[in-house]
Amino acid sequence: MVQMNAVMMYGVGDIRLEQVEKPEPGPGEALIKVAACGVCGSDMDRMYKKGPHKLPLICGHEFSGVIEAVGEGVTSVVSGDHVTVPPMLPCFRCGPCEQGHYSLCEDYDYYGSRRHGAYADYVAGPADLLLKVPDGLDLRAAAMVDPAAIALHAILKTKLTIGARVAVTGGGGPIGLFAIQWAKLMGASEVVSIDVSKEKVALALEAGATAAPIGADELAGVVGDGFDVIVDTSGAKAVPDQAVTMTARHGQVVLIGIPNADITISDKSWARMMRLETQILGSWNSFSAPFPGTEWTTTVEKLASGDLKWEFMITHELGLDAVAETIKNMKERTIHSSKVIFMPEKTQL
């Protein structure tokens, strides 16, 4: 039995680096040698607060790699191909899937949540659901397609057009930093990053934000007549109420961030939302037809061309031996980070 390194979760907070059996690709599957896997906020909650759908589980879903082997019947990829991995595996049978709304699949599988993910040396999965990337694209960038595509999926739901005024709440995190860049690429005249972290101001400005206010006084100085589009990537409890006080007439608020508490919108804010005919939009995941969708293919194209910047976001590059402690520290906010990337080749045993 051939073994590999994997970070196995046995319960909330019970995370162990172990030797486990290396997967074999079955019919229609490919074996991926993991090159890089990022940390998502959902990983922190899953591993140290809420728990996953199944146990034991290898977490990690923002990843890229190189095809090592393929199973019977696979023609879409060959050994040596570089791939990024859409983490959702739709059923392709339910009503939303038949309409091409794969993010709304009613019977999906998911790497790092419902099936083993990529805090490991290898992952096996359906070959046809992988997305090949150019050999010249850094595989760390390829591991960041997921958060970039999530930002694009949300913005494509809005009426963002040339000359729009845009605000991104949680603008210092990876999805927020990509949202800033997409807004600029799509012609926004102003993109304001709103975050509570002073450490992330420089990142937002590097991404192209025209302003990155900290605190109520600085924010009041940039709201003006309101924003045409507000993209919330934070999930913070106070943000929806705050957002509807900052929209322009017929403004739009698109919500990406996942809250961990009940949300309240005040009577005054609700009245303003109605009178200005503000639209509140939800956005979930990043997929469209043909799978995985233009969100993914456009992201790969813009990363490869250099139009979408990514390397400045990476604050840590670590091995699998650092997964448990690093994600715990991120959850407890004892380390400040933008994007943490785990790379199996950096593991020290």
PDB file of N, CA, C and O in Angstrom, residues 235-266:
ATOM      1  N   GLY A 235     -19.087  39.271   5.380  1.00  0.00           N
ATOM      2  CA  GLY A 235     -20.055  38.527   6.188  1.00  0.00           C
ATOM      3  C   GLY A 235     -20.225  39.111   7.575  1.00  0.00           C
ATOM      4  O   GLY A 235     -20.879  38.514   8.431  1.00  0.00           O
ATOM      5  N   ALA A 236     -19.659  40.298   7.832  1.00  0.00           N
ATOM      6  CA  ALA A 236     -19.736  40.906   9.154  1.00  0.00           C
ATOM      7  C   ALA A 236     -21.176  41.314   9.471  1.00  0.00           C
ATOM      8  O   ALA A 236     -21.920  41.770   8.601  1.00  0.00           O
ATOM      9  N   LYS A 237     -21.542  41.179  10.724  1.00  0.00           N
ATOM     10  CA  LYS A 237     -22.927  41.394  11.161  1.00  0.00           C
ATOM     11  C   LYS A 237     -23.445  42.783  10.808  1.00  0.00           C
ATOM     12  O   LYS A 237     -24.610  42.951  10.436  1.00  0.00           O
ATOM     13  N   ALA A 238     -22.614  43.798  10.936  1.00  0.00           N
ATOM     14  CA  ALA A 238     -23.070  45.174  10.756  1.00  0.00           C
ATOM     15  C   ALA A 238     -23.114  45.625   9.306  1.00  0.00           C
ATOM     16  O   ALA A 238     -23.696  46.674   9.001  1.00  0.00           O
ATOM     17  N   VAL A 239     -22.527  44.856   8.401  1.00  0.00           N
ATOM     18  CA  VAL A 239     -22.319  45.346   7.041  1.00  0.00           C
ATOM     19  C   VAL A 239     -23.612  45.565   6.254  1.00  0.00           C
ATOM     20  O   VAL A 239     -23.756  46.605   5.601  1.00  0.00           O
ATOM     21  N   PRO A 240     -24.582  44.634   6.239  1.00  0.00           N
ATOM     22  CA  PRO A 240     -25.783  44.903   5.429  1.00  0.00           C
ATOM     23  C   PRO A 240     -26.487  46.195   5.811  1.00  0.00           C
ATOM     24  O   PRO A 240     -26.916  46.960   4.938  1.00  0.00           O
ATOM     25  N   ASP A 241     -26.611  46.475   7.104  1.00  0.00           N
ATOM     26  CA  ASP A 241     -27.229  47.729   7.536  1.00  0.00           C
ATOM     27  C   ASP A 241     -26.392  48.916   7.075  1.00  0.00           C
ATOM     28  O   ASP A 241     -26.928  49.906   6.574  1.00  0.00           O
ATOM     29  N   GLN A 242     -25.085  48.806   7.227  1.00  0.00           N
ATOM     30  CA  GLN A 242     -24.203  49.887   6.791  1.00  0.00           C
ATOM     31  C   GLN A 242     -24.280  50.082   5.284  1.00  0.00           C
ATOM     32  O   GLN A 242     -24.326  51.212   4.790  1.00  0.00           O
ATOM     33  N   ALA A 243     -24.320  48.983   4.554  1.00  0.00           N
ATOM     34  CA  ALA A 243     -24.288  49.054   3.095  1.00  0.00           C
ATOM     35  C   ALA A 243     -25.485  49.805   2.535  1.00  0.00           C
ATOM     36  O   ALA A 243     -25.339  50.627   1.617  1.00  0.00           O
ATOM     37  N   VAL A 244     -26.681  49.525   3.068  1.00  0.00           N
ATOM     38  CA  VAL A 244     -27.858  50.182   2.490  1.00  0.00           C
ATOM     39  C   VAL A 244     -27.905  51.669   2.825  1.00  0.00           C
ATOM     40  O   VAL A 244     -28.701  52.407   2.229  1.00  0.00           O
ATOM     41  N   THR A 245     -27.077  52.134   3.747  1.00  0.00           N
ATOM     42  CA  THR A 245     -26.986  53.577   4.011  1.00  0.00           C
ATOM     43  C   THR A 245     -26.001  54.252   3.069  1.00  0.00           C
ATOM     44  O   THR A 245     -25.891  55.488   3.084  1.00  0.00           O
ATOM     45  N   MET A 246     -25.287  53.466   2.255  1.00  0.00           N
ATOM     46  CA  MET A 246     -24.245  54.029   1.396  1.00  0.00           C
ATOM     47  C   MET A 246     -24.537  53.872  -0.083  1.00  0.00           C
ATOM     48  O   MET A 246     -23.715  54.223  -0.914  1.00  0.00           O
ATOM     49  N   THR A 247     -25.692  53.319  -0.444  1.00  0.00           N
ATOM     50  CA  THR A 247     -25.971  53.125  -1.860  1.00  0.00           C
ATOM     51  C   THR A 247     -26.485  54.410  -2.495  1.00  0.00           C
ATOM     52  O   THR A 247     -27.138  55.234  -1.853  1.00  0.00           O
ATOM     53  N   ALA A 248     -26.208  54.533  -3.783  1.00  0.00           N
ATOM     54  CA  ALA A 248     -26.828  55.589  -4.572  1.00  0.00           C
ATOM     55  C   ALA A 248     -28.251  55.153  -4.932  1.00  0.00           C
ATOM     56  O   ALA A 248     -28.659  54.020  -4.647  1.00  0.00           O
ATOM     57  N   ARG A 249     -29.012  56.051  -5.550  1.00  0.00           N
ATOM     58  CA  ARG A 249     -30.341  55.671  -6.026  1.00  0.00           C
ATOM     59  C   ARG A 249     -30.225  54.492  -6.990  1.00  0.00           C
ATOM     60  O   ARG A 249     -29.391  54.489  -7.882  1.00  0.00           O
ATOM     61  N   HIS A 250     -31.093  53.518  -6.809  1.00  0.00           N
ATOM     62  CA  HIS A 250     -31.059  52.288  -7.604  1.00  0.00           C
ATOM     63  C   HIS A 250     -29.732  51.547  -7.456  1.00  0.00           C
ATOM     64  O   HIS A 250     -29.331  50.775  -8.330  1.00  0.00           O
ATOM     65  N   GLY A 251     -29.056  51.767  -6.323  1.00  0.00           N
ATOM     66  CA  GLY A 251     -27.808  51.058  -6.061  1.00  0.00           C
ATOM     67  C   GLY A 251     -28.051  49.586  -5.769  1.00  0.00           C
ATOM     68  O   GLY A 251     -29.182  49.157  -5.497  1.00  0.00           O
ATOM     69  N   GLN A 252     -26.976  48.818  -5.849  1.00  0.00           N
ATOM     70  CA  GLN A 252     -27.053  47.373  -5.632  1.00  0.00           C
ATOM     71  C   GLN A 252     -26.048  46.948  -4.575  1.00  0.00           C
ATOM     72  O   GLN A 252     -24.904  47.423  -4.560  1.00  0.00           O
ATOM     73  N   VAL A 253     -26.471  46.051  -3.699  1.00  0.00           N
ATOM     74  CA  VAL A 253     -25.597  45.429  -2.712  1.00  0.00           C
ATOM     75  C   VAL A 253     -25.578  43.939  -3.011  1.00  0.00           C
ATOM     76  O   VAL A 253     -26.636  43.295  -3.017  1.00  0.00           O
ATOM     77  N   VAL A 254     -24.402  43.381  -3.275  1.00  0.00           N
ATOM     78  CA  VAL A 254     -24.295  41.944  -3.528  1.00  0.00           C
ATOM     79  C   VAL A 254     -23.507  41.325  -2.379  1.00  0.00           C
ATOM     80  O   VAL A 254     -22.441  41.805  -2.003  1.00  0.00           O
ATOM     81  N   LEU A 255     -24.091  40.288  -1.779  1.00  0.00           N
ATOM     82  CA  LEU A 255     -23.563  39.672  -0.566  1.00  0.00           C
ATOM     83  C   LEU A 255     -22.865  38.359  -0.897  1.00  0.00           C
ATOM     84  O   LEU A 255     -23.486  37.430  -1.423  1.00  0.00           O
ATOM     85  N   ILE A 256     -21.565  38.293  -0.586  1.00  0.00           N
ATOM     86  CA  ILE A 256     -20.779  37.069  -0.751  1.00  0.00           C
ATOM     87  C   ILE A 256     -20.427  36.476   0.606  1.00  0.00           C
ATOM     88  O   ILE A 256     -20.447  35.266   0.797  1.00  0.00           O
ATOM     89  N   GLY A 257     -20.055  37.334   1.561  1.00  0.00           N
ATOM     90  CA  GLY A 257     -19.563  36.872   2.853  1.00  0.00           C
ATOM     91  C   GLY A 257     -20.601  36.071   3.615  1.00  0.00           C
ATOM     92  O   GLY A 257     -21.808  36.338   3.539  1.00  0.00           O
ATOM     93  N   ILE A 258     -20.125  35.075   4.365  1.00  0.00           N
ATOM     94  CA  ILE A 258     -21.007  34.190   5.137  1.00  0.00           C
ATOM     95  C   ILE A 258     -21.041  34.675   6.583  1.00  0.00           C
ATOM     96  O   ILE A 258     -20.021  34.660   7.270  1.00  0.00           O
ATOM     97  N   PRO A 259     -22.203  35.110   7.085  1.00  0.00           N
ATOM     98  CA  PRO A 259     -22.276  35.619   8.456  1.00  0.00           C
ATOM     99  C   PRO A 259     -22.298  34.487   9.483  1.00  0.00           C
ATOM    100  O   PRO A 259     -22.739  33.374   9.191  1.00  0.00           O
ATOM    101  N   ASN A 260     -21.838  34.790  10.669  1.00  0.00           N
ATOM    102  CA  ASN A 260     -21.891  33.844  11.780  1.00  0.00           C
ATOM    103  C   ASN A 260     -22.811  34.334  12.893  1.00  0.00           C
ATOM    104  O   ASN A 260     -22.722  33.883  14.029  1.00  0.00           O
ATOM    105  N   ALA A 261     -23.681  35.296  12.568  1.00  0.00           N
ATOM    106  CA  ALA A 261     -24.631  35.832  13.545  1.00  0.00           C
ATOM    107  C   ALA A 261     -25.844  36.354  12.789  1.00  0.00           C
ATOM    108  O   ALA A 261     -25.789  36.600  11.581  1.00  0.00           O
ATOM    109  N   ASP A 262     -26.954  36.525  13.488  1.00  0.00           N
ATOM    110  CA  ASP A 262     -28.155  37.080  12.873  1.00  0.00           C
ATOM    111  C   ASP A 262     -27.882  38.507  12.407  1.00  0.00           C
ATOM    112  O   ASP A 262     -27.161  39.280  13.056  1.00  0.00           O
ATOM    113  N   ILE A 263     -28.488  38.874  11.279  1.00  0.00           N
ATOM    114  CA  ILE A 263     -28.309  40.185  10.679  1.00  0.00           C
ATOM    115  C   ILE A 263     -29.536  41.048  10.948  1.00  0.00           C
ATOM    116  O   ILE A 263     -30.675  40.589  10.770  1.00  0.00           O
ATOM    117  N   THR A 264     -29.331  42.298  11.347  1.00  0.00           N
ATOM    118  CA  THR A 264     -30.425  43.231  11.579  1.00  0.00           C
ATOM    119  C   THR A 264     -30.231  44.477  10.722  1.00  0.00           C
ATOM    120  O   THR A 264     -29.136  45.034  10.663  1.00  0.00           O
ATOM    121  N   ILE A 265     -31.309  44.887  10.041  1.00  0.00           N
ATOM    122  CA  ILE A 265     -31.309  46.156   9.317  1.00  0.00           C
ATOM    123  C   ILE A 265     -32.286  47.076  10.041  1.00  0.00           C
ATOM    124  O   ILE A 265     -33.450  46.719  10.252  1.00  0.00           O
ATOM    125  N   SER A 266     -31.813  48.234  10.432  1.00  0.00           N
ATOM    126  CA  SER A 266     -32.623  49.145  11.235  1.00  0.00           C
ATOM    127  C   SER A 266     -33.810  49.678  10.446  1.00  0.00           C
ATOM    128  O   SER A 266     -33.829  49.653   9.212  1.00  0.00           O
TER     129      SER A 266
END
